[in-house]
Amino acid sequence: MDVVLSPSRQAAEQDTERWRTAPVACSLTGDGLSERTAQWHEAISGAVRTAIPDGLRLTLPAARTTAVAALAADEQQCCPFFDFRLNLDGQELHLEVRAPADGAGLLTDLFGPAA
């Protein structure tokens, strides 16, 4: 009989915090970077922005959840220093984006400043 062990709480916490130690670098260049930036700007257009520790919370219509989740998953492939968390609250989607201090400028460039 196989026994499956779940990761320890410490291992799980380290996994969710890996963005803090990931290199602040994007693997996209040129047209790929321009296209991704345009996709983000379209997806988060009109978002209400609020500062949070290490990042930004964007509040959007829940109808944008699929597009935002897909972009966040793609972004993790090229920019693992970003931390994305999505929370659905009725008709609203709250996207929290965090980055280590060295990535704060890139976070603002891509997602805009807090209000």
MMTF fields as JSON, N, C-alpha, C and O atoms, coordinates in Angstrom:
{
  "mmtfVersion": "1.0.0",
  "mmtfProducer": "UNKNOWN",
  "numBonds": 459,
  "numAtoms": 460,
  "numGroups": 115,
  "numChains": 1,
  "numModels": 1,
  "chainsPerModel": [1],
  "groupsPerChain": [115],
  "chainIdList": ["A"],
  "bondAtomList": [4, 2, 8, 6, 12, 10, 16, 14, 20, 18, 24, 22, 28, 26, 32, 30, 36, 34, 40, 38, 44, 42, 48, 46, 52, 50, 56, 54, 60, 58, 64, 62, 68, 66, 72, 70, 76, 74, 80, 78, 84, 82, 88, 86, 92, 90, 96, 94, 100, 98, 104, 102, 108, 106, 112, 110, 116, 114, 120, 118, 124, 122, 128, 126, 132, 130, 136, 134, 140, 138, 144, 142, 148, 146, 152, 150, 156, 154, 160, 158, 164, 162, 168, 166, 172, 170, 176, 174, 180, 178, 184, 182, 188, 186, 192, 190, 196, 194, 200, 198, 204, 202, 208, 206, 212, 210, 216, 214, 220, 218, 224, 222, 228, 226, 232, 230, 236, 234, 240, 238, 244, 242, 248, 246, 252, 250, 256, 254, 260, 258, 264, 262, 268, 266, 272, 270, 276, 274, 280, 278, 284, 282, 288, 286, 292, 290, 296, 294, 300, 298, 304, 302, 308, 306, 312, 310, 316, 314, 320, 318, 324, 322, 328, 326, 332, 330, 336, 334, 340, 338, 344, 342, 348, 346, 352, 350, 356, 354, 360, 358, 364, 362, 368, 366, 372, 370, 376, 374, 380, 378, 384, 382, 388, 386, 392, 390, 396, 394, 400, 398, 404, 402, 408, 406, 412, 410, 416, 414, 420, 418, 424, 422, 428, 426, 432, 430, 436, 434, 440, 438, 444, 442, 448, 446, 452, 450, 456, 454],
  "bondOrderList": [1, 1, 1, 1, 1, 1, 1, 1, 1, 1, 1, 1, 1, 1, 1, 1, 1, 1, 1, 1, 1, 1, 1, 1, 1, 1, 1, 1, 1, 1, 1, 1, 1, 1, 1, 1, 1, 1, 1, 1, 1, 1, 1, 1, 1, 1, 1, 1, 1, 1, 1, 1, 1, 1, 1, 1, 1, 1, 1, 1, 1, 1, 1, 1, 1, 1, 1, 1, 1, 1, 1, 1, 1, 1, 1, 1, 1, 1, 1, 1, 1, 1, 1, 1, 1, 1, 1, 1, 1, 1, 1, 1, 1, 1, 1, 1, 1, 1, 1, 1, 1, 1, 1, 1, 1, 1, 1, 1, 1, 1, 1, 1, 1, 1],
  "groupList": [{"groupName": "MET", "atomNameList": ["N", "CA", "C", "O"], "elementList": ["N", "C", "C", "O"], "formalChargeList": [0, 0, 0, 0], "bondAtomList": [1, 0, 2, 1, 3, 2], "bondOrderList": [1, 1, 2], "singleLetterCode": "M", "chemCompType": "L-PEPTIDE LINKING"}, {"groupName": "ASP", "atomNameList": ["N", "CA", "C", "O"], "elementList": ["N", "C", "C", "O"], "formalChargeList": [0, 0, 0, 0], "bondAtomList": [1, 0, 2, 1, 3, 2], "bondOrderList": [1, 1, 2], "singleLetterCode": "D", "chemCompType": "L-PEPTIDE LINKING"}, {"groupName": "VAL", "atomNameList": ["N", "CA", "C", "O"], "elementList": ["N", "C", "C", "O"], "formalChargeList": [0, 0, 0, 0], "bondAtomList": [1, 0, 2, 1, 3, 2], "bondOrderList": [1, 1, 2], "singleLetterCode": "V", "chemCompType": "L-PEPTIDE LINKING"}, {"groupName": "LEU", "atomNameList": ["N", "CA", "C", "O"], "elementList": ["N", "C", "C", "O"], "formalChargeList": [0, 0, 0, 0], "bondAtomList": [1, 0, 2, 1, 3, 2], "bondOrderList": [1, 1, 2], "singleLetterCode": "L", "chemCompType": "L-PEPTIDE LINKING"}, {"groupName": "SER", "atomNameList": ["N", "CA", "C", "O"], "elementList": ["N", "C", "C", "O"], "formalChargeList": [0, 0, 0, 0], "bondAtomList": [1, 0, 2, 1, 3, 2], "bondOrderList": [1, 1, 2], "singleLetterCode": "S", "chemCompType": "L-PEPTIDE LINKING"}, {"groupName": "PRO", "atomNameList": ["N", "CA", "C", "O"], "elementList": ["N", "C", "C", "O"], "formalChargeList": [0, 0, 0, 0], "bondAtomList": [1, 0, 2, 1, 3, 2], "bondOrderList": [1, 1, 2], "singleLetterCode": "P", "chemCompType": "L-PEPTIDE LINKING"}, {"groupName": "ARG", "atomNameList": ["N", "CA", "C", "O"], "elementList": ["N", "C", "C", "O"], "formalChargeList": [0, 0, 0, 0], "bondAtomList": [1, 0, 2, 1, 3, 2], "bondOrderList": [1, 1, 2], "singleLetterCode": "R", "chemCompType": "L-PEPTIDE LINKING"}, {"groupName": "GLN", "atomNameList": ["N", "CA", "C", "O"], "elementList": ["N", "C", "C", "O"], "formalChargeList": [0, 0, 0, 0], "bondAtomList": [1, 0, 2, 1, 3, 2], "bondOrderList": [1, 1, 2], "singleLetterCode": "Q", "chemCompType": "L-PEPTIDE LINKING"}, {"groupName": "ALA", "atomNameList": ["N", "CA", "C", "O"], "elementList": ["N", "C", "C", "O"], "formalChargeList": [0, 0, 0, 0], "bondAtomList": [1, 0, 2, 1, 3, 2], "bondOrderList": [1, 1, 2], "singleLetterCode": "A", "chemCompType": "L-PEPTIDE LINKING"}, {"groupName": "GLU", "atomNameList": ["N", "CA", "C", "O"], "elementList": ["N", "C", "C", "O"], "formalChargeList": [0, 0, 0, 0], "bondAtomList": [1, 0, 2, 1, 3, 2], "bondOrderList": [1, 1, 2], "singleLetterCode": "E", "chemCompType": "L-PEPTIDE LINKING"}, {"groupName": "THR", "atomNameList": ["N", "CA", "C", "O"], "elementList": ["N", "C", "C", "O"], "formalChargeList": [0, 0, 0, 0], "bondAtomList": [1, 0, 2, 1, 3, 2], "bondOrderList": [1, 1, 2], "singleLetterCode": "T", "chemCompType": "L-PEPTIDE LINKING"}, {"groupName": "TRP", "atomNameList": ["N", "CA", "C", "O"], "elementList": ["N", "C", "C", "O"], "formalChargeList": [0, 0, 0, 0], "bondAtomList": [1, 0, 2, 1, 3, 2], "bondOrderList": [1, 1, 2], "singleLetterCode": "W", "chemCompType": "L-PEPTIDE LINKING"}, {"groupName": "CYS", "atomNameList": ["N", "CA", "C", "O"], "elementList": ["N", "C", "C", "O"], "formalChargeList": [0, 0, 0, 0], "bondAtomList": [1, 0, 2, 1, 3, 2], "bondOrderList": [1, 1, 2], "singleLetterCode": "C", "chemCompType": "L-PEPTIDE LINKING"}, {"groupName": "GLY", "atomNameList": ["N", "CA", "C", "O"], "elementList": ["N", "C", "C", "O"], "formalChargeList": [0, 0, 0, 0], "bondAtomList": [1, 0, 2, 1, 3, 2], "bondOrderList": [1, 1, 2], "singleLetterCode": "G", "chemCompType": "PEPTIDE LINKING"}, {"groupName": "HIS", "atomNameList": ["N", "CA", "C", "O"], "elementList": ["N", "C", "C", "O"], "formalChargeList": [0, 0, 0, 0], "bondAtomList": [1, 0, 2, 1, 3, 2], "bondOrderList": [1, 1, 2], "singleLetterCode": "H", "chemCompType": "L-PEPTIDE LINKING"}, {"groupName": "ILE", "atomNameList": ["N", "CA", "C", "O"], "elementList": ["N", "C", "C", "O"], "formalChargeList": [0, 0, 0, 0], "bondAtomList": [1, 0, 2, 1, 3, 2], "bondOrderList": [1, 1, 2], "singleLetterCode": "I", "chemCompType": "L-PEPTIDE LINKING"}, {"groupName": "PHE", "atomNameList": ["N", "CA", "C", "O"], "elementList": ["N", "C", "C", "O"], "formalChargeList": [0, 0, 0, 0], "bondAtomList": [1, 0, 2, 1, 3, 2], "bondOrderList": [1, 1, 2], "singleLetterCode": "F", "chemCompType": "L-PEPTIDE LINKING"}, {"groupName": "ASN", "atomNameList": ["N", "CA", "C", "O"], "elementList": ["N", "C", "C", "O"], "formalChargeList": [0, 0, 0, 0], "bondAtomList": [1, 0, 2, 1, 3, 2], "bondOrderList": [1, 1, 2], "singleLetterCode": "N", "chemCompType": "L-PEPTIDE LINKING"}],
  "groupTypeList": [0, 1, 2, 2, 3, 4, 5, 4, 6, 7, 8, 8, 9, 7, 1, 10, 9, 6, 11, 6, 10, 8, 5, 2, 8, 12, 4, 3, 10, 13, 1, 13, 3, 4, 9, 6, 10, 8, 7, 11, 14, 9, 8, 15, 4, 13, 8, 2, 6, 10, 8, 15, 5, 1, 13, 3, 6, 3, 10, 3, 5, 8, 8, 6, 10, 10, 8, 2, 8, 8, 3, 8, 8, 1, 9, 7, 7, 12, 12, 5, 16, 16, 1, 16, 6, 3, 17, 3, 1, 13, 7, 9, 3, 14, 3, 9, 2, 6, 8, 5, 8, 1, 13, 8, 13, 3, 3, 10, 1, 3, 16, 13, 5, 8, 8],
  "groupIdList": [1, 2, 3, 4, 5, 6, 7, 8, 9, 10, 11, 12, 13, 14, 15, 16, 17, 18, 19, 20, 21, 22, 23, 24, 25, 26, 27, 28, 29, 30, 31, 32, 33, 34, 35, 36, 37, 38, 39, 40, 41, 42, 43, 44, 45, 46, 47, 48, 49, 50, 51, 52, 53, 54, 55, 56, 57, 58, 59, 60, 61, 62, 63, 64, 65, 66, 67, 68, 69, 70, 71, 72, 73, 74, 75, 76, 77, 78, 79, 80, 81, 82, 83, 84, 85, 86, 87, 88, 89, 90, 91, 92, 93, 94, 95, 96, 97, 98, 99, 100, 101, 102, 103, 104, 105, 106, 107, 108, 109, 110, 111, 112, 113, 114, 115],
  "secStructList": [7, 7, 7, 7, 7, 7, 7, 7, 2, 2, 2, 2, 2, 2, 2, 2, 6, 4, 4, 4, 6, 1, 7, 1, 7, 7, 7, 7, 7, 2, 2, 2, 2, 2, 2, 2, 2, 2, 2, 2, 2, 2, 2, 6, 6, 6, 7, 3, 3, 3, 3, 3, 6, 6, 3, 3, 3, 3, 3, 3, 3, 4, 4, 4, 2, 2, 2, 2, 2, 2, 2, 2, 2, 2, 2, 2, 2, 2, 7, 6, 6, 7, 3, 3, 3, 3, 3, 3, 3, 6, 6, 3, 3, 3, 3, 3, 3, 3, 7, 7, 4, 4, 4, 2, 2, 2, 2, 2, 2, 2, 2, 7, 7, 7, 7],
  "xCoordList": [0.842, 0.0, 0.893, 1.785, 0.653, 1.406, 0.795, -0.425, 1.651, 1.206, 1.672, 2.861, 0.745, 1.078, 1.179, 0.234, 2.327, 2.536, 2.333, 2.821, 1.628, 1.463, 2.686, 3.331, 2.999, 4.167, 3.938, 2.809, 5.027, 4.915, 4.462, 4.576, 3.963, 3.532, 4.703, 4.541, 5.885, 7.055, 7.38, 7.67, 7.339, 7.618, 6.574, 6.909, 5.319, 4.248, 4.432, 4.236, 4.806, 5.028, 6.219, 6.18, 7.281, 8.45, 8.089, 8.577, 7.237, 6.835, 6.021, 6.192, 5.148, 4.332, 5.113, 4.643, 6.286, 7.111, 8.315, 9.198, 8.373, 9.557, 9.747, 10.859, 8.691, 8.81, 9.762, 10.376, 9.879, 10.75, 12.228, 13.01, 12.612, 14.018, 14.304, 15.455, 13.276, 13.483, 14.237, 14.059, 15.067, 15.77, 14.775, 13.791, 15.025, 14.163, 14.621, 15.462, 14.043, 14.378, 13.221, 12.542, 12.999, 11.947, 12.607, 13.533, 12.124, 12.705, 12.11, 12.595, 11.067, 10.497, 11.32, 11.849, 11.412, 12.108, 11.327, 10.45, 11.65, 11.117, 9.61, 8.858, 9.18, 7.751, 6.984, 5.843, 7.591, 6.918, 6.596, 5.507, 7.553, 7.348, 6.299, 5.446, 6.357, 5.374, 3.967, 3.007, 3.85, 2.54, 1.974, 0.794, 2.807, 2.337, 1.909, 0.886, 2.692, 2.348, 0.998, 0.174, 0.761, -0.519, -1.664, -2.75, -1.428, -2.465, -2.824, -4.001, -1.816, -2.079, -2.844, -3.818, -2.4, -3.058, -4.53, -5.381, -4.83, -6.225, -7.012, -8.133, -6.429, -7.128, -7.419, -8.433, -6.535, -6.703, -7.181, -7.184, -7.575, -8.069, -9.224, -10.166, -9.139, -10.206, -10.177, -11.081, -9.17, -9.08, -8.906, -8.262, -9.483, -9.244, -7.988, -7.932, -6.987, -5.695, -5.524, -5.776, -5.09, -4.869, -3.521, -3.211, -2.724, -1.433, -1.647, -2.53, -0.827, -0.784, 0.697, 1.553, 1.018, 2.423, 3.087, 2.573, 4.185, 4.969, 4.293, 4.785, 3.173, 2.533, 1.297, 1.191, 0.358, -0.802, -2.004, -1.871, -3.176, -4.433, -5.22, -5.454, -5.621, -6.434, -7.821, -7.961, -8.839, -10.211, -10.855, -10.87, -11.388, -11.926, -13.273, -13.639, -14.018, -15.239, -14.882, -13.897, -15.673, -15.419, -15.427, -14.844, -16.066, -16.106, -14.706, -14.527, -13.734, -12.377, -11.507, -10.321, -12.074, -11.302, -10.518, -9.333, -11.158, -10.486, -9.273, -8.193, -9.445, -8.34, -7.212, -6.041, -7.549, -6.534, -5.791, -4.57, -6.519, -5.881, -4.928, -3.835, -5.325, -4.458, -3.192, -2.091, -3.359, -2.196, -1.261, -0.041, -1.827, -1.004, -0.208, 0.967, -0.836, -0.135, 0.992, 2.093, 0.725, 1.765, 2.896, 4.069, 2.539, 3.538, 4.489, 5.67, 3.982, 4.83, 5.946, 7.006, 5.71, 6.722, 7.915, 9.05, 7.661, 8.758, 9.237, 10.374, 8.403, 8.734, 8.361, 7.375, 9.127, 8.765, 8.872, 8.497, 9.376, 9.474, 8.143, 8.01, 7.155, 5.824, 5.033, 5.135, 4.256, 3.342, 1.93, 1.591, 1.106, -0.27, -1.237, -1.07, -2.247, -3.32, -4.634, -4.798, -5.569, -6.882, -7.928, -7.91, -8.848, -9.921, -11.226, -11.355, -12.177, -13.495, -14.377, -14.469, -15.02, -15.885, -17.153, -17.244, -18.126, -19.355, -19.067, -18.573, -19.369, -19.16, -17.792, -17.528, -16.923, -15.594, -14.494, -14.603, -13.439, -12.209, -11.159, -10.962, -10.49, -9.374, -8.116, -7.931, -7.256, -5.965, -4.913, -4.753, -4.194, -3.079, -1.795, -1.585, -0.945, 0.347, 1.425, 1.383, 2.385, 3.498, 4.812, 4.891, 5.832, 7.185, 8.17, 7.857, 9.364, 10.383, 10.764, 10.442, 11.44, 11.785, 12.477, 12.208, 13.36, 14.073, 13.144, 13.493, 11.971, 11.021, 9.885, 8.968, 9.929, 8.837, 8.634, 7.495, 9.703, 9.596, 8.934, 8.106, 9.289, 8.675, 7.195, 6.378, 6.849, 5.448, 4.652, 3.573, 5.177, 4.499, 4.431, 3.406, 5.506, 5.511, 4.418, 3.762, 4.222, 3.276, 1.848, 0.914, 1.662, 0.314, -0.156, -1.316, 0.722, 0.349, 0.558, 0.779, 0.486, 0.673, -0.615, -1.713, -0.457, -1.624, -2.287, -1.638, -3.569, -4.317, -4.035, -4.564],
  "yCoordList": [-1.177, 0.0, 1.247, 1.374, 2.153, 3.4, 4.428, 4.55, 5.148, 6.222, 7.534, 7.713, 8.447, 9.751, 10.746, 10.936, 11.366, 12.344, 13.74, 14.062, 14.55, 15.932, 16.722, 16.376, 17.783, 18.58, 19.222, 19.506, 19.434, 20.087, 21.525, 22.08, 22.11, 23.513, 24.399, 25.33, 24.116, 24.931, 24.82, 25.831, 23.622, 23.447, 24.16, 24.792, 24.066, 24.745, 26.256, 26.931, 26.796, 28.236, 28.675, 29.736, 27.869, 28.217, 28.235, 29.085, 27.305, 27.241, 28.474, 28.996, 28.948, 30.113, 31.415, 32.458, 31.366, 32.565, 32.566, 33.411, 31.649, 31.559, 32.808, 33.072, 33.576, 34.801, 35.799, 36.619, 35.724, 36.667, 36.475, 37.422, 35.256, 34.974, 34.715, 34.492, 34.742, 34.529, 35.717, 36.846, 35.479, 36.587, 37.569, 37.153, 38.849, 39.87, 40.078, 40.927, 39.277, 39.323, 38.73, 37.819, 39.243, 38.746, 38.092, 38.646, 36.916, 36.215, 36.664, 36.253, 37.5, 38.018, 39.209, 39.988, 39.326, 40.469, 40.953, 40.252, 42.141, 42.681, 42.585, 43.047, 41.964, 41.875, 41.09, 41.431, 40.044, 39.249, 40.078, 39.974, 40.901, 41.765, 42.825, 43.104, 43.417, 44.446, 43.859, 44.485, 42.665, 42.019, 41.687, 41.923, 41.142, 40.79, 42.034, 42.026, 43.102, 44.358, 44.87, 45.301, 44.83, 45.271, 44.396, 44.901, 43.091, 42.188, 42.534, 42.574, 42.784, 43.164, 44.488, 44.611, 45.469, 46.775, 46.667, 47.338, 45.839, 45.63, 44.907, 45.3, 43.866, 43.064, 43.842, 43.601, 44.777, 45.498, 46.937, 47.731, 47.258, 48.61, 48.965, 48.189, 50.139, 50.607, 50.019, 50.286, 49.229, 48.614, 49.67, 50.698, 49.401, 50.219, 49.65, 48.457, 50.485, 50.045, 50.502, 51.659, 49.571, 49.839, 49.262, 48.122, 50.022, 49.521, 48.453, 48.575, 47.402, 46.358, 46.125, 46.557, 45.46, 45.192, 44.448, 43.427, 44.942, 44.367, 44.439, 43.838, 45.161, 45.149, 45.996, 47.102, 45.428, 46.166, 45.243, 44.092, 45.736, 45.003, 45.731, 46.937, 44.983, 45.53, 44.92, 43.699, 45.758, 45.283, 45.489, 46.593, 44.392, 44.345, 43.636, 43.001, 43.735, 42.936, 41.442, 41.05, 40.632, 39.189, 38.552, 37.483, 39.175, 38.637, 38.55, 37.847, 39.233, 39.21, 38.118, 38.022, 37.307, 36.304, 35.372, 35.132, 34.849, 33.89, 34.519, 33.928, 35.71, 36.377, 36.711, 36.51, 37.213, 37.603, 36.369, 36.399, 35.291, 34.067, 33.497, 33.046, 33.511, 33.002, 33.856, 33.328, 35.167, 36.048, 35.843, 35.819, 35.698, 35.487, 34.187, 34.146, 33.131, 31.86, 32.013, 31.506, 32.705, 32.942, 33.792, 33.547, 34.782, 35.695, 34.963, 35.302, 33.964, 33.194, 32.471, 32.202, 32.158, 31.461, 32.362, 31.89, 33.651, 34.549, 35.431, 35.902, 35.655, 36.542, 35.872, 36.263, 34.873, 34.153, 34.976, 34.506, 36.194, 37.06, 37.729, 38.329, 37.642, 38.166, 37.098, 35.909, 37.529, 36.657, 37.11, 38.276, 36.208, 36.532, 35.781, 34.589, 36.49, 35.872, 36.455, 37.673, 35.571, 35.987, 35.631, 34.542, 36.569, 36.354, 36.843, 38.013, 35.94, 36.329, 36.723, 36.008, 37.866, 38.409, 38.924, 40.098, 38.039, 38.432, 38.771, 37.933, 39.979, 40.418, 41.051, 41.606, 40.966, 41.573, 40.52, 39.518, 40.783, 40.01, 40.907, 42.043, 40.396, 41.117, 40.367, 39.208, 41.028, 40.481, 41.165, 42.384, 40.374, 40.914, 40.494, 39.317, 41.466, 41.224, 41.75, 42.9, 40.893, 41.281, 41.029, 40.204, 41.75, 41.556, 41.93, 42.745, 41.334, 41.755, 43.211, 43.766, 43.816, 45.241, 45.57, 46.617, 44.703, 44.961, 44.961, 45.507, 44.353, 44.287, 45.283, 45.256, 46.169, 47.13, 48.03, 48.324, 48.464, 49.314, 48.585, 49.163, 47.32, 46.526, 46.298, 46.309, 46.09, 45.917, 47.175, 47.079, 48.33, 49.598, 49.823, 50.276, 49.516, 49.683, 48.853, 49.32, 47.63, 46.723, 46.924, 46.861, 47.165, 47.202, 48.589, 48.759, 49.579, 50.935, 51.195, 50.267, 52.468, 52.837, 52.654, 52.618, 52.541, 52.495, 53.869, 54.886, 53.873, 55.157, 55.904, 56.996],
  "zCoordList": [0.0, 0.0, 0.0, 0.838, -0.928, -1.002, -0.071, 0.038, 0.584, 1.464, 0.857, 0.59, 0.642, 0.088, 1.236, 2.002, 1.338, 2.391, 1.837, 0.754, 2.563, 2.134, 2.583, 3.573, 1.85, 2.249, 3.616, 4.017, 4.299, 5.597, 5.406, 4.313, 6.442, 6.391, 5.997, 5.207, 6.542, 6.208, 4.723, 4.085, 4.162, 2.732, 1.894, 0.892, 2.29, 1.55, 1.596, 0.586, 2.755, 2.874, 2.038, 1.414, 2.016, 1.209, -0.266, -1.012, -0.699, -2.094, -2.48, -3.582, -1.608, -1.932, -1.826, -2.281, -1.237, -1.082, -2.021, -1.874, -2.976, -3.846, -4.701, -5.16, -4.922, -5.706, -5.055, -5.737, -3.733, -3.018, -3.36, -3.282, -3.738, -4.002, -5.484, -5.86, -6.319, -7.757, -8.342, -7.885, -9.337, -9.982, -10.601, -11.214, -10.443, -11.037, -12.469, -12.762, -13.346, -14.767, -15.552, -15.077, -16.743, -17.627, -18.83, -19.421, -19.183, -20.328, -21.659, -22.714, -21.633, -22.877, -23.365, -22.572, -24.671, -25.259, -26.477, -26.983, -26.935, -28.185, -28.32, -27.462, -29.436, -29.738, -28.686, -28.374, -28.135, -27.109, -25.88, -25.315, -25.471, -24.313, -24.604, -23.762, -25.79, -26.17, -26.237, -25.787, -26.794, -26.901, -25.528, -25.271, -24.644, -23.298, -22.534, -21.849, -22.65, -21.973, -22.466, -21.66, -23.768, -24.337, -23.828, -23.543, -23.713, -23.204, -21.764, -21.408, -20.937, -19.548, -19.48, -18.738, -20.253, -20.195, -20.602, -20.019, -21.585, -21.985, -20.884, -20.559, -20.32, -19.309, -18.03, -17.375, -17.668, -16.398, -16.593, -15.652, -17.797, -18.081, -17.148, -16.984, -16.545, -15.66, -14.261, -13.47, -13.936, -12.609, -11.524, -11.735, -10.376, -9.189, -8.544, -8.243, -8.332, -7.806, -6.361, -6.026, -5.514, -4.103, -3.707, -4.055, -2.99, -2.516, -1.453, -0.604, -1.507, -0.486, -0.176, -0.948, 0.922, 1.202, 0.033, -0.424, -0.432, -1.527, -2.889, -3.844, -3.007, -4.32, -4.465, -3.935, -5.21, -5.686, -5.774, -6.188, -5.389, -5.59, -6.669, -6.582, -7.68, -8.76, -8.647, -8.573, -8.633, -8.558, -9.916, -10.46, -10.453, -11.813, -11.817, -10.828, -12.921, -13.044, -13.077, -13.702, -12.414, -12.363, -13.746, -13.931, -14.709, -16.075, -16.697, -17.692, -16.145, -16.694, -16.07, -16.386, -15.202, -14.468, -15.385, -15.153, -16.414, -17.299, -17.967, -17.982, -18.517, -19.211, -18.241, -18.563, -17.071, -16.085, -15.56, -15.41, -15.283, -14.791, -15.838, -15.495, -17.101, -18.17, -18.299, -18.45, -18.239, -18.314, -17.124, -17.286, -15.939, -14.749, -14.865, -14.5, -15.368, -15.55, -16.572, -16.359, -17.67, -18.678, -18.107, -18.389, -17.311, -16.753, -15.81, -15.734, -15.093, -14.189, -14.945, -14.38, -16.218, -17.011, -17.336, -17.399, -17.543, -17.931, -16.775, -16.794, -15.792, -14.667, -13.342, -12.718, -12.903, -11.681, -10.406, -9.332, -10.512, -9.328, -9.0, -7.933, -9.888, -9.575, -8.819, -9.12, -7.849, -7.108, -7.438, -7.233, -7.944, -8.311, -7.413, -7.156, -6.941, -6.165, -6.647, -6.725, -6.969, -7.461, -6.427, -5.852, -6.196, -5.244, -5.877, -6.238, -6.003, -6.519, -5.35, -4.353, -5.487, -4.438, -5.112, -5.472, -5.277, -5.963, -7.41, -8.165, -7.792, -9.169, -9.395, -10.461, -8.39, -8.509, -8.433, -7.725, -9.181, -9.123, -8.49, -8.92, -7.472, -6.865, -7.259, -6.888, -8.009, -8.401, -7.558, -7.615, -6.771, -5.998, -6.687, -6.979, -6.941, -7.582, -6.645, -6.21, -6.344, -5.478, -6.201, -7.111, -5.782, -6.309, -5.21, -4.342, -5.247, -4.288, -4.542, -5.593, -3.596, -3.703, -5.017, -5.605, -5.487, -6.745, -7.961, -9.007, -7.829, -8.939, -8.844, -9.666, -7.846, -7.644, -8.861, -9.224, -9.486, -10.672, -11.826, -12.531, -12.028, -13.094, -12.818, -13.739, -11.546, -11.172, -11.54, -12.124, -11.205, -11.514, -13.012, -13.521, -13.729, -15.187, -15.853, -16.784, -15.381, -16.022, -15.537, -16.336, -14.242, -13.663, -13.246, -12.871, -13.306, -12.933, -11.462, -10.683, -11.076, -9.674, -8.867, -9.421, -7.567, -6.673, -6.698, -6.941, -6.446, -6.426, -5.148, -4.942]
}
